Structures are given as C-alpha cells and as structure tokens.
C-alpha cells in the first residue's frame, strides 16, 4: 500500500516535469530568488504582524471564557510586540523604535478592555474601548507615515489599521454572539489582511531606503510568492493548534475551526494549482488531507478517549505525511527542494504541533505557548525555503526584474531650466503608479 | 467458693454473648436470602475508590453498542451551563403519586423538607412517600429524591420491597394534572446511615435522576432503628426520538480525499454514519464518527464514490440520509 502510494507520487512528479522541461534552458538562473533583503524585511513583518493578530484574537476568546491559559497568551502577545522593536530599530534607529514600542505595546491593552466590556455587558466601557482604538489608529498611522517619510501615506496607513482593528473586534463579537462561522470567517480575513499591511509597509520602507535593501523590492513577484506561502503555512499552524485545543475542550466552536481549516485547504490547493496546474493541485490536496489534517484531529480524539494505541497510529500517520509531502514537494519543485530536507522540515512542523498540544493537554501553558511561538515562526522558514525552490524552478515567473536602476542620462539639460522639477515629476509618477497598483491589487485580492 | 464464681461468670458471659448475638443478628447473613437482591452494600462510600465516580459520570461512555463514544467533558462552561438552563424550563413536575409496577407500589406523595435535626423529613403516614421539595423537580436535570418507610411499628410500609428492584425496572411519578415522568432503575446501593454519600444522592449532577431512599439493614432498637439506608438510583427515560425528529447533517462536501459535513448542534447526537456507493443505488456504511471527533471522513478513493451521512441519536435512532454528494 505504502509503495503503491510512493509510485503514484513519483508518477505525479514525472507528469509535473513534462511542462517545465520546455523551460529547462532557463535553469540555473540564480537571479530568481525569494531571499532578498527586501523580501526578508517583508517576511519578518509578515511573521510578527500575523502572529500579533492570532495572539490578540486568541487572547480575547480565552479571556472571555476565563480560560486558564489566557494569561500565558497575554504574555506572548506582549512578547510579540516587544519582538517588533529590534526590527523597527534596525531600520529607523533606537529612538523611533522606542516610540513605536510605546504606541504598539500599549494598544494591546485595548483588547482586554473589549473583553471586560463584553463580560460586564457594559456599553459605556465598550464605547471607551472603541474610542481608544480610534486614537491608536490615528496615532500609529501618523507614526508610520512620518517614519516612512510619506511613502506610506497617513491616510492609507490609518485606513488599513482601522480595518485590522475591525477584524479583531469582529472575530471577538461574533465569538461572543456564538456566531462561530462568521467568527472564523473574520479570523481568516483578518489574518490575511496582516500580510497586506506587511506588504504595504515593507514596500514603503524599501522604497524609502533603496540602498539599505540593495535595491531589491518588497513587492517583487518572488517576494509575493514567499509571502503567499508564508501566509498559507502559518495559517495552517495557527488553525491546527487552535483546532486541537478546541477539540480537546469540546468547545462549541470546535467544528467551526475545522471548517476554517477546510477552507484553508481550498485556498492552498488553489495556490498550488496556479503554480503546477490542476493535476498538481489534485495531488497536493490528497497528500495534504491524507494522514495529516485528520491525523492531527485523531491525536485529540485519542487523548480524549485515553487511547494509547490510537495515539501511536495517529503519530505514524503524521510521519507518513511528512514522508509523502516531502516527496511531493521535491517532485513538484524538481528537486530544487531536496526530498530529505523537505521531509525533515515537515516533520519538525508536526512535532511543533504535537508539542504545543501535549503541553496544553498537560496544562503546562507556558510551555505550550513557547512551542506555539516556535512552531509559528518555523512556518516562515518553510515559506522561504519552498518559495526559493519554486522561484528557482520557474525563473521566468519569479526572476527579479532585470531593469536598470536608473534611466539613461540622455540629455545634458541645456534646453530645460528646471531639470530637477522633471525628476520630481518622474518620482511622483512612480509613487502614484505603485500606490494605485497596490490599491488595485488589494481590491482584487479582497474580492 | 472460687469454683462457684467461675461458673457464675462463665454462664453470665455465655448468656450475654448469646443475647448480643441475637441482637446483632450475626446468623442472619448465613440464613437470609439477601443475595437474591441487587443491593450493593458500601461500608465507606466516601473512600470507596471504585465508586467515587458513579458510572453515569464517567468521562467517556459507549453508546449504540460501542459504535460511538460519548465524551462527558464539560470543561467549557459556556456550553453546558447555557443548555442546562434552557432545559430546566417547565419540564419538571411536582409529584403527587408514585408507581413502581415491579414491586406493586402505587401510593401518594407528600412534599417534605428538612427537619430541625438536619434530617430529611418523611411523611407520618407509612403508606405515603415523601418528595424532597427543596430539591430538584422530577423531569429536571439534577437529583430528585423521594423517601419512604420500609416498615411501620405494625407491618410493612410503602417501600418495603424496594430492595427487590432490579436494574431496568421502571418508576413512574405523576403530578396532579396527570403528567408523568418515568425513570429507569440503574443501581441499588446501601450505606451505613451515618456514612451515606449525601452529595451524591442530593447534590448537583448533569443527569436527570430520581433517587429513592428507604431504611434497610437490621433494626437496632437501642440505636434508634435500622442501621443502613438503601438508595435506588434511577435516570429519566427520555422519550425516544422519531426518525424525522433527528436532523440529518447538512453541507456535505467531498474535497480531495476528505468527506466533510456540518455538525448537527443538538444534545441528542451520539455521532454520524458515513455511507458510500459506486453506482448511487446501493450504499454501504464505511465509517462511524463520534460527536466529539472531527466531522470528516478520509477516503483515498473519494473521487470514485457518492456519499451521504446520517445523524445517530444517543438512543441509537438514525436520521434520514443527508443529500448525496460526490467529488465536484
């Protein structure tokens, strides 16, 4: 049975090879990479911002339920905010970073205010919390705009921050109202918005300081690919660990987290389809579900039923998944991602999931959320490695634009009294084009 | 002289022993037919480890012949508490009559409270049973308690044959308007009077229980009466659900190798059965998924089959099939 599956996967690999064989002459183009300074910045922001969203919403749900682990989630939420400071300091210096930390760490307090208002059914407190959020949006938007010297306009920054705060509050309100499907729909939307924010912010920063980022672009196609894979991988981890906790507690929203996971699988499959076509997507979906998604749930069931044997079976399944998925990825990327490395990475991820759950079930919440943060961060390594393998495999799609960095100097200025003005005009045009492109892209991706 | 004293003490001693022996009825166990009843005597219920958790409060339970497992783990206070309040609405009755066909009991019920000495009250009339009115109304979630005498000074009383009840026997209480609640006997236990597990008999529970109490054990006059208390634990017999009352699952989907559906969010659900068919005519059952599990069935060959899912209630009844679906 096992070997039959392997044969199927290898056959799949050969099928996948066929279309790309035509592009073989482009191979070895080292220009195609997701590992650029700009993409690194974007990935760092992807990680910290999306983790902020996951921890903030998780904290609010836990705190509303008076869950025993609410305090540990709160600590990690604060830790996440502190981790952003060095990232900001590396770009804008210590002073700006301190200012950033002041504003950003403080805004976490509001999530607590919303929970208290809901618990006490206190509309006045709720209003006050909303007021505070509005102030934060204005203050932080102004900060970002100033720091990026207007590369991210104050208005755009405030708009996107307001949307994020609304996401968080939507998740919480729907949760409190027991509208769980809507809650997890908001969760998914809000989660992905963090990656949009990260893109806008990192692009503004790299545009502002091209030299610092070696003239690489945070919104290059390869950077988009890496970020997209980051989002899919980390959302999977967030949902898997949440699902297992909810299943363990037999919470009323358990079935809705599994629903969100199923929706996530559909999105992941669509991304694979855009890269490897329908057949590749079909193969991916099977490997992804089989021995993986259900096996993670089986771990929970085994724990609930104190069934040692079922637990061992589920762990075996996960090992098989690591093997199969590693094989699939190596085949799909034509060995740009070696099978061994892929399998090891997948298994490390499964271990993170298991550790997070086991510590949680043992009520060691400190350890559980340490494992959570570690496992969450690890997913971004998968995005980087896998993204790079894909970019190298498909340099046509993901090569960095081979455009000159500056326009040729084709005039001496003898006929123009205001040469510098024309340079400004070009710059303004460029920024406008970038911004409107960004807006269009966001609109499209939000549809 | 000394010899006489020795004989005297010996005789007095033997007589005293005989009397004590008679009083404490040491031979009763050898001669009586007590083994015919299902009463389990528990000397020290508070430390009897095997019984600290009564069976109905265990963390998991098998239903429908072991096909489904029910996890009784209400760690999440939000859900269970809310449901409980809802259930309490107007389902309880004030019992006026009790009937136990198995032992020919048919008698009136009085409401009783707590006496000044802390004991639960019992009706004066030995042929009436007493319902503990400060407690739970029969039909509601919790422990309802009814006590009755085993005998009067002159003969048998209302609960004389209570110890002859068997697991599965039915107890029906009726209110003044004729509304009935029927309970099914789960187990019989007796405890030394002072050691009775008051919390288990009167305290909170997620079950809908009726507990009958009477006296048992030997009658020791100088100690004020019967030495033991017999408790018959029974649980409410819920009206069985009709097929059409059980909601079939919705939103069945087949994606890749996974069959998924939306859970039926009702308390009566034990689990789901997944059926598949190649031709859409003859379906075979391929999986039973308990309610606490992920609502999904993984099938590597899902693309080749059509599926439907049914809901199975705790009593074992099954819903109509859901919509039949296949891989898109």
XYZ file of C-alpha atoms in Angstrom:
775
model
C 0.000 0.000 0.000
C 2.774 2.369 1.024
C 4.885 1.635 -2.013
C 1.879 1.979 -4.279
C 1.405 5.458 -2.926
C 5.042 6.274 -3.492
C 4.818 5.104 -7.087
C 1.778 7.307 -7.587
C 3.621 10.279 -6.195
C 6.643 9.665 -8.400
C 4.422 9.287 -11.450
C 2.885 12.572 -10.493
C 6.345 14.060 -10.378
C 7.050 12.927 -13.909
C 3.780 14.458 -15.062
C 4.776 17.689 -13.421
C 8.169 17.575 -15.054
C 6.789 17.480 -18.572
C 5.525 21.033 -18.957
C 8.546 22.591 -17.322
C 11.023 20.631 -19.378
C 10.460 23.214 -22.077
C 11.836 25.851 -19.772
C 14.911 23.811 -18.986
C 17.231 26.154 -20.791
C 16.484 28.827 -18.253
C 17.668 26.666 -15.397
C 20.329 27.764 -13.039
C 19.310 31.370 -13.271
C 20.409 32.496 -9.846
C 18.665 35.803 -10.246
C 15.388 34.101 -9.303
C 15.310 34.028 -5.550
C 12.974 34.922 -2.718
C 15.943 35.652 -0.475
C 16.445 39.356 -0.957
C 16.872 41.924 1.800
C 13.515 43.461 0.874
C 11.754 40.091 0.905
C 13.409 39.322 4.241
C 12.015 42.512 5.723
C 8.590 41.706 4.381
C 8.765 38.152 5.772
C 9.778 39.466 9.200
C 6.818 41.809 9.209
C 4.561 39.023 7.875
C 5.517 36.900 10.830
C 5.254 39.468 13.596
C 2.094 41.155 12.357
C 0.171 37.962 11.636
C 1.271 36.439 14.931
C 0.029 39.577 16.617
C -3.383 39.016 15.060
C -3.538 35.346 16.056
C -2.481 36.011 19.641
C -4.753 39.046 20.035
C -7.878 37.200 18.888
C -6.924 34.059 20.809
C -6.343 36.079 23.950
C -9.739 37.766 23.678
C -11.569 34.450 23.277
C -9.637 32.826 26.119
C -10.039 35.778 28.402
C -13.755 35.973 27.710
C -14.046 32.312 28.711
C -11.839 32.825 31.783
C -9.668 30.078 30.326
C -6.716 29.016 32.444
C -4.239 29.806 29.684
C -5.470 33.365 28.989
C -2.604 34.867 30.973
C 0.059 32.948 29.042
C -1.468 34.052 25.738
C -1.379 37.615 27.001
C 2.310 37.310 27.874
C 3.099 36.020 24.404
C 1.082 38.833 22.832
C 3.205 41.309 24.741
C 6.375 39.429 23.838
C 5.388 39.605 20.176
C 5.067 43.390 20.426
C 8.495 43.617 22.034
C 9.980 41.483 19.278
C 8.949 44.089 16.723
C 11.136 46.724 18.330
C 14.501 45.408 17.074
C 13.043 45.102 13.547
C 11.991 48.751 13.667
C 15.281 49.801 15.293
C 17.317 48.192 12.503
C 15.552 50.442 10.012
C 14.743 53.630 11.874
C 17.063 53.649 14.868
C 16.576 53.274 18.584
C 14.578 56.395 19.213
C 11.894 55.675 16.655
C 11.812 52.051 17.811
C 11.187 53.150 21.392
C 8.378 55.373 20.220
C 6.992 52.523 18.164
C 7.072 50.147 21.099
C 5.325 52.663 23.261
C 2.403 53.020 20.873
C 2.193 49.425 19.758
C 2.541 47.636 23.088
C 0.038 49.989 24.609
C -2.613 49.153 22.069
C -2.750 45.550 23.223
C -4.403 46.765 26.395
C -7.479 47.678 24.422
C -8.173 44.063 23.612
C -8.532 43.480 27.331
C -10.900 46.430 27.601
C -13.155 44.940 24.937
C -13.272 41.637 26.791
C -14.143 43.306 30.085
C -16.862 45.384 28.435
C -18.391 42.243 26.930
C -18.184 40.278 30.166
C -19.842 43.031 32.170
C -22.246 43.861 29.371
C -21.147 47.446 29.745
C -21.883 49.618 26.681
C -20.055 52.606 28.222
C -16.842 50.626 28.621
C -17.232 49.324 25.104
C -17.545 52.862 23.766
C -14.468 53.901 25.675
C -12.504 50.991 24.228
C -13.636 51.874 20.704
C -12.551 55.450 21.343
C -9.124 54.247 22.403
C -8.778 52.129 19.296
C -9.603 55.130 17.142
C -6.920 57.157 18.880
C -4.428 54.367 18.385
C -5.258 54.136 14.674
C -4.702 57.864 14.243
C -1.538 57.981 16.301
C 0.044 54.889 14.820
C -0.955 55.847 11.277
C 0.747 59.210 11.747
C 3.822 57.485 13.155
C 4.135 55.093 10.214
C 3.606 57.835 7.675
C 6.229 60.004 9.316
C 8.724 57.162 9.655
C 8.362 56.174 6.013
C 8.511 59.841 5.016
C 5.155 59.591 3.388
C 5.954 56.503 1.372
C 3.022 55.105 3.271
C 0.541 57.965 3.398
C -1.062 58.778 6.713
C -4.488 58.216 5.260
C -3.634 54.816 3.777
C -1.953 53.725 6.994
C -4.908 54.752 9.123
C -7.349 53.078 6.802
C -5.562 49.750 6.901
C -5.022 49.919 10.675
C -8.703 50.667 11.214
C -9.589 47.662 9.048
C -7.297 45.474 11.148
C -8.832 46.621 14.419
C -12.254 45.976 12.968
C -11.188 42.444 12.046
C -10.095 41.713 15.597
C -13.291 43.111 17.071
C -15.415 41.231 14.525
C -13.824 37.934 15.468
C -14.481 38.646 19.116
C -18.040 39.935 18.726
C -19.110 37.013 16.574
C -17.492 34.665 19.041
C -19.352 36.217 21.954
C -22.603 36.020 19.994
C -21.874 32.359 19.265
C -21.845 33.083 15.522
C -18.850 30.852 15.104
C -18.808 30.534 11.346
C -18.751 34.298 10.996
C -16.125 34.487 13.724
C -13.741 32.215 11.853
C -14.529 33.859 8.549
C -13.469 37.148 10.133
C -10.453 35.395 11.582
C -9.314 34.249 8.162
C -9.928 37.636 6.553
C -8.203 39.473 9.364
C -5.288 37.078 9.311
C -4.644 37.673 5.625
C -5.055 41.411 5.971
C -1.929 41.377 8.140
C 0.015 40.212 5.108
C -1.425 43.082 3.067
C -0.345 45.502 5.768
C 3.083 43.915 5.799
C 3.359 44.300 2.021
C 2.351 47.948 2.053
C 4.660 48.758 4.950
C 7.693 46.842 3.723
C 7.292 48.290 0.230
C 7.140 51.782 1.682
C 10.283 51.148 3.705
C 12.292 49.604 0.880
C 11.198 52.389 -1.466
C 12.289 54.910 1.118
C 15.706 53.319 1.636
C 16.625 51.578 -1.623
C 20.330 51.438 -0.752
C 19.759 49.737 2.548
C 17.853 46.981 0.789
C 20.278 46.666 -2.106
C 17.644 47.980 -4.464
C 15.567 44.847 -4.061
C 11.823 45.213 -3.968
C 9.493 44.023 -1.261
C 6.701 43.665 -3.815
C 8.694 41.688 -6.376
C 6.925 38.622 -7.702
C 9.269 36.310 -5.843
C 8.607 38.220 -2.622
C 4.870 37.877 -3.283
C 5.309 34.128 -3.703
C 7.254 33.827 -0.471
C 4.719 35.892 1.423
C 1.815 33.933 -0.023
C 3.400 30.648 1.059
C 4.181 32.155 4.461
C 0.537 33.082 4.895
C -0.704 29.624 3.928
C 1.828 27.778 6.066
C 1.411 29.911 9.178
C -2.372 29.995 8.937
C -2.298 26.231 8.842
C -0.237 26.125 12.021
C -2.447 28.663 13.790
C -5.648 26.834 12.863
C -4.241 23.385 13.626
C -3.115 24.281 17.138
C -6.354 26.167 17.826
C -8.448 23.307 16.464
C -6.694 20.784 18.670
C -7.263 22.883 21.787
C -10.912 23.445 20.922
C -11.354 19.763 20.199
C -9.720 18.805 23.470
C -12.126 21.086 25.351
C -15.031 20.032 23.153
C -15.740 23.739 22.752
C -18.868 24.710 20.859
C -16.760 26.343 18.143
C -14.633 23.235 17.506
C -16.497 22.261 14.347
C -16.044 25.781 13.024
C -12.285 25.770 13.400
C -12.199 22.539 11.417
C -14.425 24.277 8.879
C -11.886 27.107 8.652
C -9.177 24.503 8.125
C -11.131 23.017 5.235
C -11.489 26.475 3.696
C -7.774 26.995 4.136
C -7.078 23.715 2.330
C -9.118 25.021 -0.615
C -7.020 28.200 -0.744
C -3.785 26.283 -0.517
C -4.937 23.969 -3.298
C -5.771 26.980 -5.469
C -2.271 28.383 -4.965
C -0.696 25.063 -5.924
C -2.957 24.981 -8.969
C -1.696 28.396 -10.077
C 1.844 27.043 -9.885
C 1.523 23.444 -11.013
C -1.815 23.151 -12.730
C -4.904 21.145 -11.940
C -3.261 17.774 -11.655
C -0.594 19.030 -9.294
C -3.308 20.657 -7.191
C -5.308 17.458 -7.039
C -2.280 15.535 -5.925
C -1.434 18.171 -3.347
C -4.922 18.166 -1.881
C -4.883 14.426 -1.358
C -1.466 14.319 0.268
C -2.324 17.322 2.412
C -5.548 15.817 3.770
C -4.478 12.212 3.992
C -2.564 11.279 7.117
C -2.334 14.958 8.043
C -5.393 17.080 8.728
C -7.448 14.180 10.020
C -4.446 12.684 11.833
C -3.990 15.889 13.833
C -7.641 15.592 14.883
C -7.129 11.908 15.661
C -4.445 12.899 18.175
C -7.104 14.894 20.007
C -9.627 12.062 19.885
C -7.022 9.621 21.201
C -6.283 11.953 24.106
C -9.970 12.395 24.918
C -10.516 8.651 24.883
C -7.184 7.953 26.663
C -6.424 5.598 23.813
C -2.663 4.999 23.622
C -2.914 2.837 20.554
C -4.901 5.402 18.585
C -2.312 7.995 19.533
C 0.510 5.853 18.152
C -1.461 5.271 14.957
C -2.039 8.987 14.519
C 1.650 9.726 15.048
C 2.518 7.078 12.477
C 0.144 8.774 10.054
C 1.851 12.102 10.617
C 5.234 10.541 9.938
C 3.848 9.082 6.753
C 2.554 12.521 5.839
C 5.993 14.062 6.356
C 7.395 11.423 4.046
C 4.681 11.808 1.405
C 4.545 15.578 1.475
C 8.350 15.815 1.345
C 8.284 13.528 -1.682
C 5.553 15.603 -3.273
C 7.377 18.892 -2.747
C 10.682 17.516 -4.006
C 8.952 16.145 -7.081
C 6.948 19.296 -7.705
C 9.995 21.542 -7.407
C 12.056 19.125 -9.492
C 14.486 18.617 -6.695
C 15.085 22.296 -6.081
C 13.793 21.383 -2.664
C 15.519 18.065 -1.838
C 13.173 15.357 -0.569
C 15.123 14.650 2.608
C 15.220 18.294 3.638
C 11.538 18.712 2.842
C 10.509 15.667 4.867
C 12.599 16.781 7.818
C 11.076 20.248 7.720
C 7.548 18.872 7.551
C 8.200 16.529 10.446
C 9.688 19.354 12.547
C 6.427 21.180 11.964
C 4.383 18.170 13.063
C 6.499 17.926 16.200
C 5.782 21.578 16.950
C 2.061 20.913 16.584
C 2.230 17.858 18.847
C 4.325 19.625 21.471
C 2.008 22.607 21.580
C -0.939 20.292 22.054
C 0.664 17.942 24.580
C 1.796 20.804 26.796
C -1.666 22.280 26.543
C -3.340 18.994 27.468
C -0.932 18.673 30.395
C -1.964 22.195 31.465
C 1.598 23.457 31.097
C 0.503 26.592 29.295
C 3.814 28.398 29.486
C 5.487 25.546 27.601
C 2.509 25.235 25.258
C 2.785 28.815 24.052
C 6.571 28.654 23.862
C 6.112 25.733 21.489
C 3.405 27.691 19.714
C 5.629 30.671 19.003
C 8.492 28.462 17.940
C 6.288 26.410 15.663
C 4.625 29.504 14.263
C 7.969 31.077 13.408
C 9.156 27.846 11.833
C 6.424 28.057 9.181
C 8.106 31.157 7.759
C 11.245 29.129 7.170
C 9.113 26.734 5.140
C 7.755 29.676 3.134
C 11.285 30.866 2.472
C 12.794 27.522 1.519
C 9.863 26.308 -0.527
C 9.364 29.712 -2.136
C 13.006 29.850 -3.151
C 12.866 26.372 -4.637
C 9.817 27.327 -6.689
C 11.352 30.637 -7.790
C 14.483 28.841 -8.952
C 12.404 26.261 -10.737
C 10.382 28.902 -12.549
C 12.783 31.780 -13.145
C 10.573 33.089 -15.946
C 7.837 33.844 -13.498
C 9.852 34.843 -10.483
C 13.133 36.332 -11.671
C 13.820 39.743 -10.322
C 13.082 42.339 -12.918
C 16.195 42.877 -14.977
C 15.542 46.586 -15.313
C 18.203 49.231 -14.981
C 18.090 51.021 -11.713
C 18.186 54.438 -13.315
C 17.056 55.942 -16.545
C 19.824 56.615 -19.056
C 21.257 60.054 -18.946
C 20.142 61.186 -22.387
C 20.145 64.891 -22.004
C 22.515 67.477 -20.783
C 19.823 69.849 -19.565
C 20.732 72.635 -21.872
C 17.162 73.088 -23.024
C 15.485 72.798 -19.643
C 15.509 75.432 -16.962
C 14.022 73.110 -14.379
C 15.677 69.745 -14.756
C 15.146 68.915 -11.122
C 11.450 69.542 -11.455
C 11.207 66.889 -14.126
C 12.974 64.417 -11.833
C 10.359 65.133 -9.162
C 7.623 64.637 -11.651
C 9.015 61.230 -12.543
C 9.290 60.259 -8.905
C 5.738 61.376 -8.205
C 4.503 59.423 -11.202
C 6.338 56.340 -9.997
C 4.922 56.528 -6.490
C 1.420 57.121 -7.788
C 1.709 54.139 -10.076
C 2.952 51.967 -7.239
C 0.246 53.115 -4.854
C -2.629 52.718 -7.287
C -1.229 49.361 -8.301
C -1.163 48.380 -4.655
C -4.726 49.509 -4.131
C -5.883 47.642 -7.205
C -4.085 44.520 -6.060
C -5.644 44.702 -2.632
C -9.073 45.258 -4.066
C -8.610 42.258 -6.275
C -7.326 40.058 -3.533
C -10.141 41.090 -1.245
C -12.785 40.039 -3.690
C -16.409 -20.762 96.579
C -13.988 -19.748 93.866
C -15.301 -22.521 91.622
C -18.830 -21.228 92.007
C -17.788 -17.739 90.972
C -16.050 -19.118 87.919
C -19.187 -20.996 86.852
C -21.273 -17.924 87.530
C -19.142 -15.629 85.304
C -18.979 -18.243 82.573
C -22.752 -18.675 82.453
C -23.404 -14.961 82.602
C -20.835 -14.436 79.884
C -22.336 -17.055 77.582
C -25.828 -15.694 78.041
C -24.633 -12.170 77.371
C -22.868 -13.323 74.222
C -25.989 -15.114 73.023
C -28.068 -12.018 73.647
C -25.681 -9.743 71.838
C -25.530 -12.310 69.092
C -29.281 -12.315 68.772
C -29.490 -8.553 68.912
C -26.929 -8.070 66.143
C -28.314 -10.941 64.136
C -24.928 -12.473 63.264
C -26.569 -15.521 61.741
C -28.852 -13.571 59.510
C -26.315 -13.358 56.768
C -25.926 -17.118 56.734
C -29.592 -17.879 56.615
C -31.315 -14.958 54.927
C -31.838 -14.763 51.188
C -30.293 -11.320 50.840
C -28.089 -12.440 47.991
C -31.135 -12.513 45.737
C -31.390 -8.716 45.661
C -29.178 -6.404 43.652
C -28.356 -4.247 46.634
C -24.671 -3.466 46.906
C -23.648 -2.551 50.434
C -20.949 0.081 50.610
C -19.319 0.432 54.036
C -17.416 3.584 53.394
C -18.714 5.304 50.291
C -16.513 8.389 50.560
C -13.279 6.435 50.196
C -14.513 3.548 48.093
C -12.271 4.389 45.161
C -14.053 2.222 42.658
C -17.209 4.137 43.231
C -16.093 7.710 43.686
C -17.287 8.387 40.174
C -20.669 6.807 39.668
C -20.856 5.126 36.277
C -23.054 7.753 34.707
C -20.481 10.438 35.437
C -17.503 8.722 33.863
C -15.540 10.724 31.338
C -16.494 8.539 28.446
C -19.288 6.196 27.681
C -20.059 3.815 24.858
C -23.408 4.106 23.114
C -25.131 2.254 20.301
C -23.323 -0.974 21.152
C -19.913 0.662 21.300
C -20.219 2.244 17.853
C -19.950 5.743 19.274
C -18.117 7.142 22.236
C -19.647 9.985 24.206
C -17.181 12.232 25.974
C -18.615 13.841 29.062
C -16.174 16.631 29.434
C -17.750 19.951 30.089
C -14.562 21.846 30.578
C -16.096 24.540 28.519
C -18.547 26.045 30.947
C -20.076 28.231 28.330
C -21.907 25.490 26.507
C -23.173 23.077 29.108
C -24.419 25.669 31.551
C -26.414 27.518 28.968
C -28.051 24.380 27.694
C -28.890 23.311 31.200
C -30.798 26.485 31.978
C -32.728 26.128 28.784
C -33.659 22.557 29.551
C -34.956 23.413 33.007
C -37.805 25.415 31.588
C -41.157 23.906 32.563
C -40.120 20.310 32.237
C -40.213 19.444 35.928
C -43.343 18.354 37.794
C -44.444 18.353 41.435
C -45.002 14.649 42.040
C -48.294 13.569 43.644
C -48.165 9.848 43.023
C -45.552 7.152 42.572
C -45.982 3.835 40.819
C -43.447 1.031 40.744
C -45.149 -1.887 38.948
C -42.304 -4.319 39.638
C -42.997 -4.264 43.377
C -46.670 -3.254 43.297
C -46.216 0.217 44.659
C -48.916 2.776 43.920
C -49.135 5.463 46.523
C -49.491 9.166 47.138
C -46.587 11.527 47.591
C -46.280 14.334 50.106
C -43.785 17.134 49.849
C -41.271 17.142 52.691
C -38.391 19.383 53.703
C -35.538 19.350 56.184
C -36.272 18.617 59.849
C -34.835 20.660 62.711
C -32.216 17.980 63.381
C -30.991 18.246 59.791
C -32.615 15.038 58.588
C -34.754 14.871 55.504
C -38.394 14.678 56.548
C -40.639 11.651 55.910
C -44.460 11.557 55.883
C -46.197 10.461 59.088
C -48.328 8.050 57.082
C -46.224 4.901 56.455
C -48.084 4.288 53.202
C -47.077 7.602 51.672
C -43.747 8.545 50.163
C -42.113 11.940 50.665
C -40.646 14.047 47.875
C -37.790 16.302 48.959
C -39.333 19.591 47.895
C -36.288 21.901 48.262
C -34.513 19.688 45.724
C -34.998 19.024 42.049
C -38.400 18.559 40.440
C -38.729 15.220 38.667
C -38.061 15.702 34.956
C -35.394 18.335 35.527
C -31.636 17.981 35.463
C -30.395 17.101 38.938
C -31.135 14.645 41.708
C -34.825 14.354 42.650
C -35.237 12.476 45.907
C -38.198 10.517 47.261
C -38.037 8.750 50.632
C -40.433 6.259 52.203
C -40.666 3.937 55.179
C -39.741 0.312 54.844
C -41.988 -0.675 57.719
C -44.179 0.783 60.387
C -44.446 -0.388 64.012
C -47.020 -2.895 62.905
C -46.007 -4.101 59.465
C -44.637 -3.352 56.007
C -44.770 0.218 54.638
C -44.684 1.830 51.200
C -41.062 0.948 50.293
C -40.992 -2.468 51.983
C -39.931 -4.275 48.793
C -37.642 -1.583 47.463
C -34.587 -3.822 47.788
C -36.153 -6.256 45.343
C -35.981 -3.770 42.483
C -33.692 -4.667 39.625
C -31.758 -2.661 37.105
C -34.109 -1.736 34.268
C -37.297 -1.616 36.372
C -39.417 1.446 35.811
C -40.570 4.053 38.300
C -43.306 6.498 37.275
C -44.175 9.670 39.132
C -47.260 11.675 38.234
C -48.308 15.196 39.149
C -51.803 16.376 39.976
C -52.612 17.031 36.330
C -51.606 13.540 35.325
C -48.294 14.456 33.719
C -45.920 11.521 34.039
C -42.183 11.148 34.327
C -40.780 7.658 34.034
C -37.396 6.650 35.365
C -35.337 3.516 34.847
C -33.507 1.890 37.764
C -29.708 1.984 37.315
C -28.388 0.547 40.564
C -29.152 -0.140 44.222
C -26.724 0.706 46.975
C -26.915 0.662 50.730
C -24.807 2.607 53.158
C -24.360 2.762 56.915
C -26.726 5.565 57.942
C -24.029 7.987 59.054
C -21.785 7.233 56.083
C -24.311 7.884 53.338
C -22.909 9.962 50.458
C -25.307 12.886 50.827
C -23.626 14.788 47.999
C -24.129 12.007 45.526
C -27.749 11.498 46.484
C -28.846 15.133 46.801
C -26.092 17.147 45.121
C -25.797 18.510 41.601
C -25.481 16.274 38.552
C -25.758 16.708 34.812
C -28.108 13.740 34.696
C -31.843 13.684 35.262
C -32.056 11.344 38.202
C -34.595 10.148 40.724
C -33.237 8.579 43.889
C -35.464 6.562 46.206
C -34.437 6.174 49.835
C -35.625 3.817 52.495
C -34.260 2.015 55.515
C -32.551 -1.312 55.323
C -30.248 -3.445 57.399
C -31.052 -4.831 60.821
C -33.223 -2.945 63.238
C -31.312 -1.968 66.358
C -33.784 -0.503 68.806
C -31.296 0.998 71.229
C -29.555 2.749 68.321
C -32.808 4.234 67.140
C -33.749 1.986 64.281
C -32.489 0.477 61.026
C -28.735 0.718 60.657
C -28.461 1.196 56.873
C -30.033 3.288 54.183
C -30.938 1.858 50.812
C -30.713 4.152 47.788
C -32.193 3.224 44.427
C -30.645 5.341 41.662
C -32.704 5.790 38.514
C -32.469 8.029 35.458
C -35.176 9.658 33.395
C -36.377 7.700 30.431
C -36.366 10.272 27.652
C -38.991 9.969 25.019
C -37.375 8.174 22.113
C -36.730 10.321 19.115
C -38.560 9.580 15.919
C -36.515 9.323 12.750
C -37.983 12.561 11.478
C -37.074 14.343 14.725
C -33.381 13.735 14.198
C -31.781 16.321 11.977
C -29.723 14.973 9.126
C -26.302 16.583 8.580
C -26.028 19.432 6.061
C -23.337 20.863 3.778
C -21.830 17.531 2.823
C -18.782 18.082 0.636
C -16.167 15.904 -0.946
C -12.847 17.656 -1.470
C -9.847 15.635 -2.496
C -9.870 12.662 -0.172
C -11.966 14.270 2.535
C -15.716 13.967 3.090
C -16.911 16.752 5.396
C -20.239 17.928 6.764
C -21.640 20.420 9.234
C -22.319 19.050 12.683
C -25.905 18.807 13.959
C -25.701 21.010 17.013
C -28.166 19.153 19.239
C -27.725 17.452 22.575
C -29.167 14.177 21.358
C -26.379 13.490 18.849
C -24.141 10.495 19.516
C -22.406 10.596 16.158
C -22.654 10.153 12.411
C -22.590 7.313 9.925
C -20.940 7.776 6.558
C -22.266 5.743 3.618
C -20.823 5.466 0.137
C -21.853 3.953 -3.150
C -20.269 3.494 -6.554
C -23.479 3.395 -8.532
C -25.624 5.686 -6.389
C -28.030 2.796 -5.730
C -26.554 0.546 -3.118
C -24.891 2.302 -0.246
C -22.632 0.703 2.325
C -21.681 2.123 5.698
C -17.973 2.954 5.757
C -17.486 4.912 8.965
C -18.945 5.847 12.333
C -17.753 9.202 13.617
C -18.487 10.073 17.246
C -19.766 13.521 18.101
C -16.515 14.593 19.756
C -14.461 13.786 16.684
C -13.704 15.916 13.667
C -16.652 15.797 11.310
C -14.702 14.338 8.445
C -14.049 11.022 6.771
C -10.853 10.438 4.875
C -11.053 8.178 1.833
C -8.185 7.997 -0.685
C -10.657 6.880 -3.338
C -13.244 9.520 -2.576
C -13.406 10.620 -6.200
C -14.960 7.296 -7.205
C -17.884 7.330 -4.812
C -21.095 9.100 -3.906
C -21.642 9.768 -0.220
C -24.327 10.548 2.281
C -24.153 10.950 6.032
C -26.747 10.294 8.750
C -27.045 11.519 12.315
C -27.347 8.926 15.074
C -29.092 9.881 18.328
C -27.960 8.721 21.761
C -30.804 6.177 21.870
C -29.455 4.651 18.673
C -32.034 6.002 16.227
C -30.789 7.230 12.906
C -31.850 10.235 10.851
C -32.852 10.253 7.207
C -29.841 10.408 4.872
C -28.337 13.772 4.079
C -28.054 14.927 0.487
C -25.978 12.580 -1.600
C -22.844 14.199 -2.960
C -19.803 13.271 -4.986
C -16.459 14.815 -5.854
C -17.051 18.047 -7.722
